[in-house]
Amino acid sequence: MSEQRLSTLSQSQTSAFASITCHECGYHIDIPHLPNKHKAICPRCGYRLTAYREHATQWVCALAFSALIFLLIALPFKFLSFSAGGQSQQIDILSSIELLFAQDYAILGLIMASAIIVLPACILLSLLLILVPLQFGIVLPKASYFVTFIFAILPWAMAEIFLVGVLVSLVKISSLADVGIGLSFYAFLLFTVAMSAMLLFLDEHQLRSEIKGQPNRAKKNIDASKSIQTTWALLLTAILLYIPANLLPIMVTDTLGDEQPSTIIGGVVLLWQSGSYPIAFIIFVASVLVPVAKIVILCWLNFSVQFAHQDLTIQRMKWYRFTEFIGRWSMIDVFVVAVLVSLIQLGNVMSIHPGHAVIAFCGVVIVTMLAAMSFDTRLIWQKDPSDNE
């Protein structure tokens, strides 16, 4: 897709501008009508402001509807099956969540239900609620609030991360017993593909332009002190949670009465020793390197804006975007535990239970995501963090 840097536009190109404020640096820009498959890049920080594709609204509508259908199909049928020692068990997505609640793992069940069903369904339904009437020239009342809601919960919808967690779980237990894949697994895979494809066409600025030409969602005026203090508090919480998350068992395997607790690092070592090198590498990166890197980078960024450092502005923006992108993927290990716990419950033959570390680790992921959201990137571009202009 071609780029159009707004600082290079000629005077003759400025006849049909739409005003937009860069979400990341606060720079006010006038954007012209973009040709098909072109995107507008902020000349100050390099943030992608918007991209235009012909018929994008129709594509989003069609893919959202397809994703919703696949999600509904994925719920009632067999998802995975597991058999060992003459006993077998099969689960569907809903029964696996019910099992987590029934065995007093309600927090794990709530996280799983929200991330892979409730929030994705809310996004898809909200989009269809806006876009279907729009195809007939009808703008839904309060449509802008739905758009704000969609983009606020979008980072917390983690269907693709759950799918990777399922694949990791299958690798972990394939050497222990026979594992089967049901219709729901393939339906969930198609749901994930359809939703990911839909997000490629979804653009907040273009969507808001469709509904009465409403402007993009702008951040409130900068409150530097509040942003910095909130980010420090969340990062300190994440550091404190990271200690038990790595020291305590993340899951406990009970085989014929023999309990074997496993920490995050212990699980990585076991996978490596069993020859599952790619999976061991994925878990190590997602569960060990990513949380540490995100905490360190956010501490550096928050320190730099607190003391009004003026150098490396572009580099700091790139590091922030990196942390924002990778942070969600640490949830892989949480989903691995949720899948294994709900699937492997064969009484005395074999059963898996979550350890205390899974909640602490989940807290690390959530709190670091909140820390990234609380960090106001516009402070990077201010000479003085007390300057709120």
Short mmCIF file of C-alpha atoms in Angstrom, two decimals:
data_model
loop_
_atom_site.label_atom_id
_atom_site.label_comp_id
_atom_site.label_asym_id
_atom_site.label_seq_id
_atom_site.Cartn_x
_atom_site.Cartn_y
_atom_site.Cartn_z
CA MET A 1 0.00 0.00 0.00
CA SER A 2 1.41 3.37 -1.01
CA GLU A 3 2.19 6.00 1.59
CA GLN A 4 1.30 9.66 1.38
CA ARG A 5 3.38 11.82 3.68
CA LEU A 6 1.27 14.81 4.45
CA SER A 7 4.11 17.26 4.81
CA THR A 8 4.91 16.93 1.08
CA LEU A 9 1.46 17.78 -0.30
CA SER A 10 1.28 20.69 -2.68
CA GLN A 11 -1.04 23.62 -2.29
CA SER A 12 -3.23 22.33 -5.14
CA GLN A 13 -3.89 19.13 -3.21
CA THR A 14 -5.41 20.88 -0.22
CA SER A 15 -8.92 21.39 -1.49
CA ALA A 16 -10.70 18.62 0.38
CA PHE A 17 -9.01 18.15 3.72
CA ALA A 18 -10.34 16.31 6.75
CA SER A 19 -8.83 17.43 10.02
CA ILE A 20 -7.28 14.73 12.19
CA THR A 21 -5.16 14.68 15.33
CA CYS A 22 -2.38 12.11 15.52
CA HIS A 23 -3.28 9.65 18.24
CA GLU A 24 0.34 9.18 19.34
CA CYS A 25 2.02 12.59 19.18
CA GLY A 26 -0.90 15.04 19.19
CA TYR A 27 0.07 16.65 15.89
CA HIS A 28 -2.86 18.35 14.10
CA ILE A 29 -3.02 17.43 10.42
CA ASP A 30 -5.31 18.03 7.45
CA ILE A 31 -5.76 14.90 5.37
CA PRO A 32 -6.88 15.01 1.73
CA HIS A 33 -9.00 12.38 0.08
CA LEU A 34 -6.75 9.33 -0.34
CA PRO A 35 -6.61 7.27 -3.53
CA ASN A 36 -7.37 3.55 -3.29
CA LYS A 37 -4.79 1.53 -1.32
CA HIS A 38 -3.04 4.64 -0.03
CA LYS A 39 -2.37 5.49 3.60
CA ALA A 40 -1.59 8.73 5.41
CA ILE A 41 1.43 8.78 7.69
CA CYS A 42 2.01 11.37 10.40
CA PRO A 43 5.00 13.49 9.28
CA ARG A 44 6.03 13.98 12.89
CA CYS A 45 6.08 10.52 14.47
CA GLY A 46 5.43 8.14 11.57
CA TYR A 47 2.15 6.82 12.98
CA ARG A 48 -0.29 5.47 10.40
CA LEU A 49 -3.20 7.86 10.63
CA THR A 50 -5.55 6.18 8.20
CA ALA A 51 -5.69 4.01 5.11
CA TYR A 52 -8.26 4.00 2.35
CA ARG A 53 -9.49 0.93 0.47
CA GLU A 54 -12.39 0.95 -1.93
CA HIS A 55 -15.36 -1.06 -0.67
CA ALA A 56 -13.66 -1.49 2.72
CA THR A 57 -17.00 -1.05 4.50
CA GLN A 58 -18.54 -3.87 2.50
CA TRP A 59 -15.54 -6.11 3.17
CA VAL A 60 -15.65 -5.41 6.90
CA CYS A 61 -19.39 -6.12 6.97
CA ALA A 62 -19.04 -9.40 5.04
CA LEU A 63 -16.06 -10.65 7.03
CA ALA A 64 -17.66 -9.68 10.36
CA PHE A 65 -20.77 -11.64 9.44
CA SER A 66 -18.67 -14.65 8.35
CA ALA A 67 -16.60 -14.51 11.54
CA LEU A 68 -19.74 -14.39 13.68
CA ILE A 69 -21.20 -17.44 11.90
CA PHE A 70 -17.98 -19.42 12.35
CA LEU A 71 -17.85 -18.43 16.03
CA LEU A 72 -21.39 -19.72 16.58
CA ILE A 73 -20.52 -22.98 14.80
CA ALA A 74 -17.38 -23.36 16.92
CA LEU A 75 -19.28 -23.35 20.22
CA PRO A 76 -21.53 -26.46 20.38
CA PHE A 77 -19.48 -29.18 18.67
CA LYS A 78 -16.46 -31.21 19.78
CA PHE A 79 -13.34 -29.08 19.99
CA LEU A 80 -10.69 -31.52 21.27
CA SER A 81 -10.62 -35.08 22.60
CA PHE A 82 -8.05 -36.81 24.78
CA SER A 83 -7.64 -40.47 25.71
CA ALA A 84 -5.14 -42.23 27.98
CA GLY A 85 -5.10 -45.38 30.12
CA GLY A 86 -8.37 -46.63 28.68
CA GLN A 87 -10.20 -43.41 29.56
CA SER A 88 -11.16 -40.61 27.27
CA GLN A 89 -12.64 -37.15 27.43
CA GLN A 90 -13.83 -34.67 24.85
CA ILE A 91 -14.68 -31.02 25.25
CA ASP A 92 -16.35 -28.23 23.36
CA ILE A 93 -15.48 -24.61 24.02
CA LEU A 94 -18.48 -23.88 26.23
CA SER A 95 -18.11 -27.06 28.32
CA SER A 96 -14.42 -26.31 28.85
CA ILE A 97 -15.32 -22.91 30.29
CA GLU A 98 -18.07 -24.46 32.42
CA LEU A 99 -15.56 -27.00 33.73
CA LEU A 100 -13.18 -24.27 34.81
CA PHE A 101 -15.99 -22.57 36.74
CA ALA A 102 -17.20 -25.88 38.23
CA GLN A 103 -13.72 -26.69 39.55
CA ASP A 104 -13.36 -23.28 41.22
CA TYR A 105 -11.07 -21.86 38.56
CA ALA A 106 -13.54 -19.06 37.91
CA ILE A 107 -10.94 -16.38 37.14
CA LEU A 108 -9.36 -18.59 34.49
CA GLY A 109 -12.77 -19.39 33.04
CA LEU A 110 -13.79 -15.74 33.00
CA ILE A 111 -10.59 -14.71 31.23
CA MET A 112 -11.01 -17.44 28.63
CA ALA A 113 -14.69 -16.70 28.01
CA SER A 114 -14.10 -12.96 27.72
CA ALA A 115 -11.04 -13.12 25.48
CA ILE A 116 -12.23 -15.68 22.93
CA ILE A 117 -16.04 -15.39 22.93
CA VAL A 118 -17.61 -12.40 24.65
CA LEU A 119 -15.34 -9.59 23.48
CA PRO A 120 -14.93 -10.82 19.87
CA ALA A 121 -18.71 -11.28 19.67
CA CYS A 122 -19.26 -7.74 21.01
CA ILE A 123 -16.89 -6.34 18.38
CA LEU A 124 -18.53 -8.23 15.52
CA LEU A 125 -22.09 -7.44 16.61
CA SER A 126 -21.27 -3.75 17.15
CA LEU A 127 -19.72 -3.51 13.70
CA LEU A 128 -22.70 -5.19 12.07
CA LEU A 129 -25.05 -2.94 14.03
CA ILE A 130 -23.27 0.09 12.54
CA LEU A 131 -22.48 -1.15 9.05
CA VAL A 132 -25.63 -3.02 7.99
CA PRO A 133 -27.89 0.08 8.29
CA LEU A 134 -25.09 2.11 6.70
CA GLN A 135 -25.40 0.02 3.52
CA PHE A 136 -28.91 1.46 3.18
CA GLY A 137 -27.83 5.01 3.93
CA ILE A 138 -28.98 4.87 7.57
CA VAL A 139 -26.64 6.12 10.30
CA LEU A 140 -27.29 4.46 13.65
CA PRO A 141 -27.92 6.96 16.48
CA LYS A 142 -24.91 7.20 18.80
CA ALA A 143 -22.84 5.25 16.24
CA SER A 144 -19.69 7.08 17.33
CA TYR A 145 -20.04 5.60 20.81
CA PHE A 146 -20.11 2.11 19.32
CA VAL A 147 -16.95 2.90 17.35
CA THR A 148 -15.22 4.08 20.53
CA PHE A 149 -16.38 0.93 22.32
CA ILE A 150 -15.08 -1.33 19.52
CA PHE A 151 -11.58 0.12 19.48
CA ALA A 152 -11.41 0.23 23.28
CA ILE A 153 -12.00 -3.52 23.68
CA LEU A 154 -10.18 -4.61 20.53
CA PRO A 155 -6.80 -5.23 22.28
CA TRP A 156 -8.51 -7.58 24.75
CA ALA A 157 -10.02 -9.89 22.12
CA MET A 158 -7.45 -12.67 21.81
CA ALA A 159 -8.87 -15.40 19.59
CA GLU A 160 -5.66 -15.75 17.56
CA ILE A 161 -3.56 -16.00 20.73
CA PHE A 162 -5.90 -18.68 22.10
CA LEU A 163 -5.54 -20.64 18.86
CA VAL A 164 -1.75 -20.61 19.17
CA GLY A 165 -2.17 -21.69 22.80
CA VAL A 166 -4.29 -24.65 21.66
CA LEU A 167 -1.60 -25.70 19.17
CA VAL A 168 1.06 -25.48 21.89
CA SER A 169 -1.16 -27.59 24.19
CA LEU A 170 -1.50 -30.26 21.51
CA VAL A 171 2.26 -30.47 21.12
CA LYS A 172 2.70 -30.73 24.88
CA ILE A 173 0.34 -33.68 25.30
CA SER A 174 0.72 -35.47 21.96
CA SER A 175 3.45 -37.72 23.42
CA LEU A 176 1.31 -38.64 26.45
CA ALA A 177 -1.90 -39.81 24.79
CA ASP A 178 -4.08 -39.77 21.70
CA VAL A 179 -5.45 -36.35 20.87
CA GLY A 180 -8.31 -35.71 18.46
CA ILE A 181 -9.48 -32.53 16.74
CA GLY A 182 -13.18 -31.87 16.27
CA LEU A 183 -15.35 -29.78 13.97
CA SER A 184 -15.33 -26.85 16.39
CA PHE A 185 -11.56 -26.54 16.11
CA TYR A 186 -11.76 -25.99 12.35
CA ALA A 187 -14.70 -23.60 12.77
CA PHE A 188 -12.73 -21.61 15.36
CA LEU A 189 -9.75 -21.54 12.99
CA LEU A 190 -11.95 -20.09 10.23
CA PHE A 191 -13.43 -17.61 12.72
CA THR A 192 -9.93 -16.44 13.63
CA VAL A 193 -8.90 -16.11 9.97
CA ALA A 194 -12.08 -14.19 9.08
CA MET A 195 -11.74 -11.81 12.03
CA SER A 196 -8.03 -11.20 11.33
CA ALA A 197 -8.84 -10.46 7.68
CA MET A 198 -11.63 -8.10 8.78
CA LEU A 199 -9.19 -6.11 10.91
CA LEU A 200 -7.02 -5.51 7.85
CA PHE A 201 -9.89 -3.55 6.30
CA LEU A 202 -11.06 -1.86 9.51
CA ASP A 203 -9.86 1.74 9.87
CA GLU A 204 -11.14 3.97 12.65
CA HIS A 205 -10.83 7.26 10.75
CA GLN A 206 -12.55 5.89 7.65
CA LEU A 207 -15.28 4.31 9.76
CA ARG A 208 -15.96 7.56 11.58
CA SER A 209 -15.98 9.41 8.27
CA GLU A 210 -18.76 7.10 7.11
CA ILE A 211 -20.97 8.04 10.05
CA LYS A 212 -21.81 11.71 9.51
CA GLY A 213 -18.17 12.66 8.94
CA GLN A 214 -17.40 12.46 12.64
CA PRO A 215 -13.71 13.10 13.48
CA ASN A 216 -11.31 10.55 14.82
CA ARG A 217 -11.26 9.75 18.52
CA ALA A 218 -8.97 12.30 20.13
CA LYS A 219 -7.22 11.94 23.44
CA LYS A 220 -8.02 14.33 26.25
CA ASN A 221 -5.63 17.10 27.17
CA ILE A 222 -2.41 15.76 28.58
CA ASP A 223 -2.25 15.32 32.35
CA ALA A 224 1.45 14.49 32.55
CA SER A 225 1.58 13.91 36.30
CA LYS A 226 -1.37 11.53 36.28
CA SER A 227 -0.07 9.58 33.28
CA ILE A 228 3.43 9.17 34.72
CA GLN A 229 2.26 8.21 38.23
CA THR A 230 -0.34 5.75 36.94
CA THR A 231 2.21 4.09 34.66
CA TRP A 232 4.74 3.78 37.51
CA ALA A 233 2.10 2.27 39.79
CA LEU A 234 1.08 -0.30 37.19
CA LEU A 235 4.69 -1.19 36.37
CA LEU A 236 5.50 -1.68 40.06
CA THR A 237 2.47 -3.95 40.36
CA ALA A 238 3.62 -5.93 37.32
CA ILE A 239 7.10 -6.38 38.80
CA LEU A 240 5.67 -7.64 42.09
CA LEU A 241 3.36 -10.07 40.28
CA TYR A 242 6.17 -11.31 38.04
CA ILE A 243 8.05 -12.79 41.01
CA PRO A 244 5.39 -15.35 42.10
CA ALA A 245 4.47 -15.89 38.45
CA ASN A 246 7.91 -17.41 37.89
CA LEU A 247 8.63 -18.96 41.27
CA LEU A 248 5.29 -20.73 41.83
CA PRO A 249 3.97 -23.66 39.74
CA ILE A 250 1.86 -22.57 36.78
CA MET A 251 0.24 -26.02 36.59
CA VAL A 252 0.30 -29.33 38.43
CA THR A 253 0.11 -32.69 36.64
CA ASP A 254 -1.33 -35.57 38.66
CA THR A 255 -0.47 -38.98 37.16
CA LEU A 256 -1.59 -42.03 39.18
CA GLY A 257 -1.44 -40.00 42.37
CA ASP A 258 2.00 -38.55 41.65
CA GLU A 259 1.81 -34.77 41.54
CA GLN A 260 4.38 -32.97 39.40
CA PRO A 261 4.32 -29.16 39.67
CA SER A 262 5.73 -27.20 36.73
CA THR A 263 6.90 -23.60 36.64
CA ILE A 264 7.07 -21.54 33.45
CA ILE A 265 10.81 -22.11 33.08
CA GLY A 266 10.38 -25.76 34.03
CA GLY A 267 7.83 -26.20 31.26
CA VAL A 268 10.19 -24.60 28.74
CA VAL A 269 13.04 -26.90 29.81
CA LEU A 270 10.78 -29.97 29.58
CA LEU A 271 9.66 -29.04 26.06
CA TRP A 272 13.27 -28.46 25.02
CA GLN A 273 14.42 -31.80 26.45
CA SER A 274 11.58 -33.58 24.65
CA GLY A 275 12.73 -32.16 21.33
CA SER A 276 9.91 -29.63 20.88
CA TYR A 277 12.36 -26.83 20.17
CA PRO A 278 10.05 -24.43 18.28
CA ILE A 279 7.33 -24.67 20.96
CA ALA A 280 9.88 -24.27 23.75
CA PHE A 281 11.23 -21.18 22.00
CA ILE A 282 7.72 -19.70 21.55
CA ILE A 283 6.84 -20.22 25.23
CA PHE A 284 10.20 -18.85 26.39
CA VAL A 285 9.85 -15.72 24.26
CA ALA A 286 6.15 -15.12 25.04
CA SER A 287 6.23 -15.96 28.77
CA VAL A 288 9.74 -14.92 29.84
CA LEU A 289 11.35 -12.48 27.42
CA VAL A 290 8.28 -10.48 26.39
CA PRO A 291 7.04 -9.55 29.92
CA VAL A 292 10.55 -8.58 31.03
CA ALA A 293 11.22 -6.59 27.85
CA LYS A 294 7.90 -4.80 28.10
CA ILE A 295 8.46 -3.81 31.74
CA VAL A 296 12.02 -2.61 31.06
CA ILE A 297 11.05 -0.61 27.96
CA LEU A 298 8.04 1.02 29.63
CA CYS A 299 10.16 1.93 32.67
CA TRP A 300 12.70 3.56 30.36
CA LEU A 301 10.00 5.43 28.44
CA ASN A 302 8.26 6.64 31.58
CA PHE A 303 11.57 7.72 33.11
CA SER A 304 12.48 9.60 29.92
CA VAL A 305 9.25 11.63 29.85
CA GLN A 306 9.33 12.28 33.58
CA PHE A 307 12.73 13.97 33.20
CA ALA A 308 11.88 15.58 29.84
CA HIS A 309 14.53 13.87 27.75
CA GLN A 310 14.55 15.32 24.23
CA ASP A 311 16.63 12.80 22.33
CA LEU A 312 15.61 9.59 20.51
CA THR A 313 11.99 10.64 20.05
CA ILE A 314 11.39 8.51 16.96
CA GLN A 315 13.24 5.56 18.50
CA ARG A 316 11.18 5.82 21.68
CA MET A 317 7.97 5.83 19.65
CA LYS A 318 9.09 2.70 17.83
CA TRP A 319 9.91 0.93 21.08
CA TYR A 320 6.52 1.89 22.50
CA ARG A 321 4.73 0.47 19.45
CA PHE A 322 6.80 -2.68 19.81
CA THR A 323 5.74 -3.18 23.43
CA GLU A 324 2.12 -2.43 22.58
CA PHE A 325 2.17 -5.06 19.82
CA ILE A 326 3.90 -7.89 21.69
CA GLY A 327 2.28 -7.47 25.11
CA ARG A 328 -0.89 -9.49 24.39
CA TRP A 329 1.02 -12.54 23.19
CA SER A 330 2.21 -13.42 26.67
CA MET A 331 -1.31 -14.76 27.24
CA ILE A 332 -0.33 -17.88 25.30
CA ASP A 333 0.82 -19.67 28.47
CA VAL A 334 -2.40 -18.77 30.29
CA PHE A 335 -4.48 -20.27 27.47
CA VAL A 336 -2.26 -23.37 27.39
CA VAL A 337 -3.04 -23.98 31.05
CA ALA A 338 -6.76 -23.32 30.53
CA VAL A 339 -6.92 -25.80 27.64
CA LEU A 340 -4.96 -28.52 29.44
CA VAL A 341 -6.95 -28.15 32.65
CA SER A 342 -10.30 -28.39 30.88
CA LEU A 343 -9.18 -31.25 28.60
CA ILE A 344 -7.20 -33.52 30.89
CA GLN A 345 -9.45 -34.58 33.76
CA LEU A 346 -9.23 -38.40 33.82
CA GLY A 347 -9.50 -38.96 37.55
CA ASN A 348 -6.61 -40.91 39.08
CA VAL A 349 -5.16 -41.81 35.70
CA MET A 350 -4.18 -38.28 34.79
CA SER A 351 -5.39 -34.80 35.58
CA ILE A 352 -3.98 -31.30 35.32
CA HIS A 353 -4.72 -28.43 37.69
CA PRO A 354 -3.68 -24.77 37.45
CA GLY A 355 -1.07 -23.52 39.86
CA HIS A 356 -1.11 -20.23 41.72
CA ALA A 357 1.34 -18.76 39.20
CA VAL A 358 -1.23 -18.73 36.39
CA ILE A 359 -3.26 -15.97 38.05
CA ALA A 360 -0.14 -14.00 38.94
CA PHE A 361 1.17 -14.32 35.38
CA CYS A 362 -2.18 -13.34 33.92
CA GLY A 363 -2.06 -10.31 36.20
CA VAL A 364 1.38 -9.42 34.80
CA VAL A 365 0.04 -9.49 31.23
CA ILE A 366 -3.08 -7.46 32.04
CA VAL A 367 -1.27 -4.88 34.18
CA THR A 368 1.51 -4.33 31.61
CA MET A 369 -1.13 -3.85 28.91
CA LEU A 370 -2.83 -1.27 31.13
CA ALA A 371 0.55 0.39 31.78
CA ALA A 372 1.12 0.74 28.04
CA MET A 373 -2.36 2.23 27.66
CA SER A 374 -1.86 4.68 30.54
CA PHE A 375 1.44 5.91 29.12
CA ASP A 376 0.70 9.02 27.08
CA THR A 377 3.00 8.95 24.05
CA ARG A 378 2.41 12.66 23.43
CA LEU A 379 4.68 13.35 26.40
CA ILE A 380 7.63 12.12 24.33
CA TRP A 381 7.20 15.18 22.13
CA GLN A 382 6.90 17.74 24.94
CA LYS A 383 9.88 19.72 26.12
CA ASP A 384 8.52 19.81 29.65
CA PRO A 385 6.13 17.17 31.10
CA SER A 386 4.40 19.92 33.07
CA ASP A 387 3.49 21.63 29.78
CA ASN A 388 -0.04 20.57 28.95
CA GLU A 389 -0.55 22.78 25.97
#
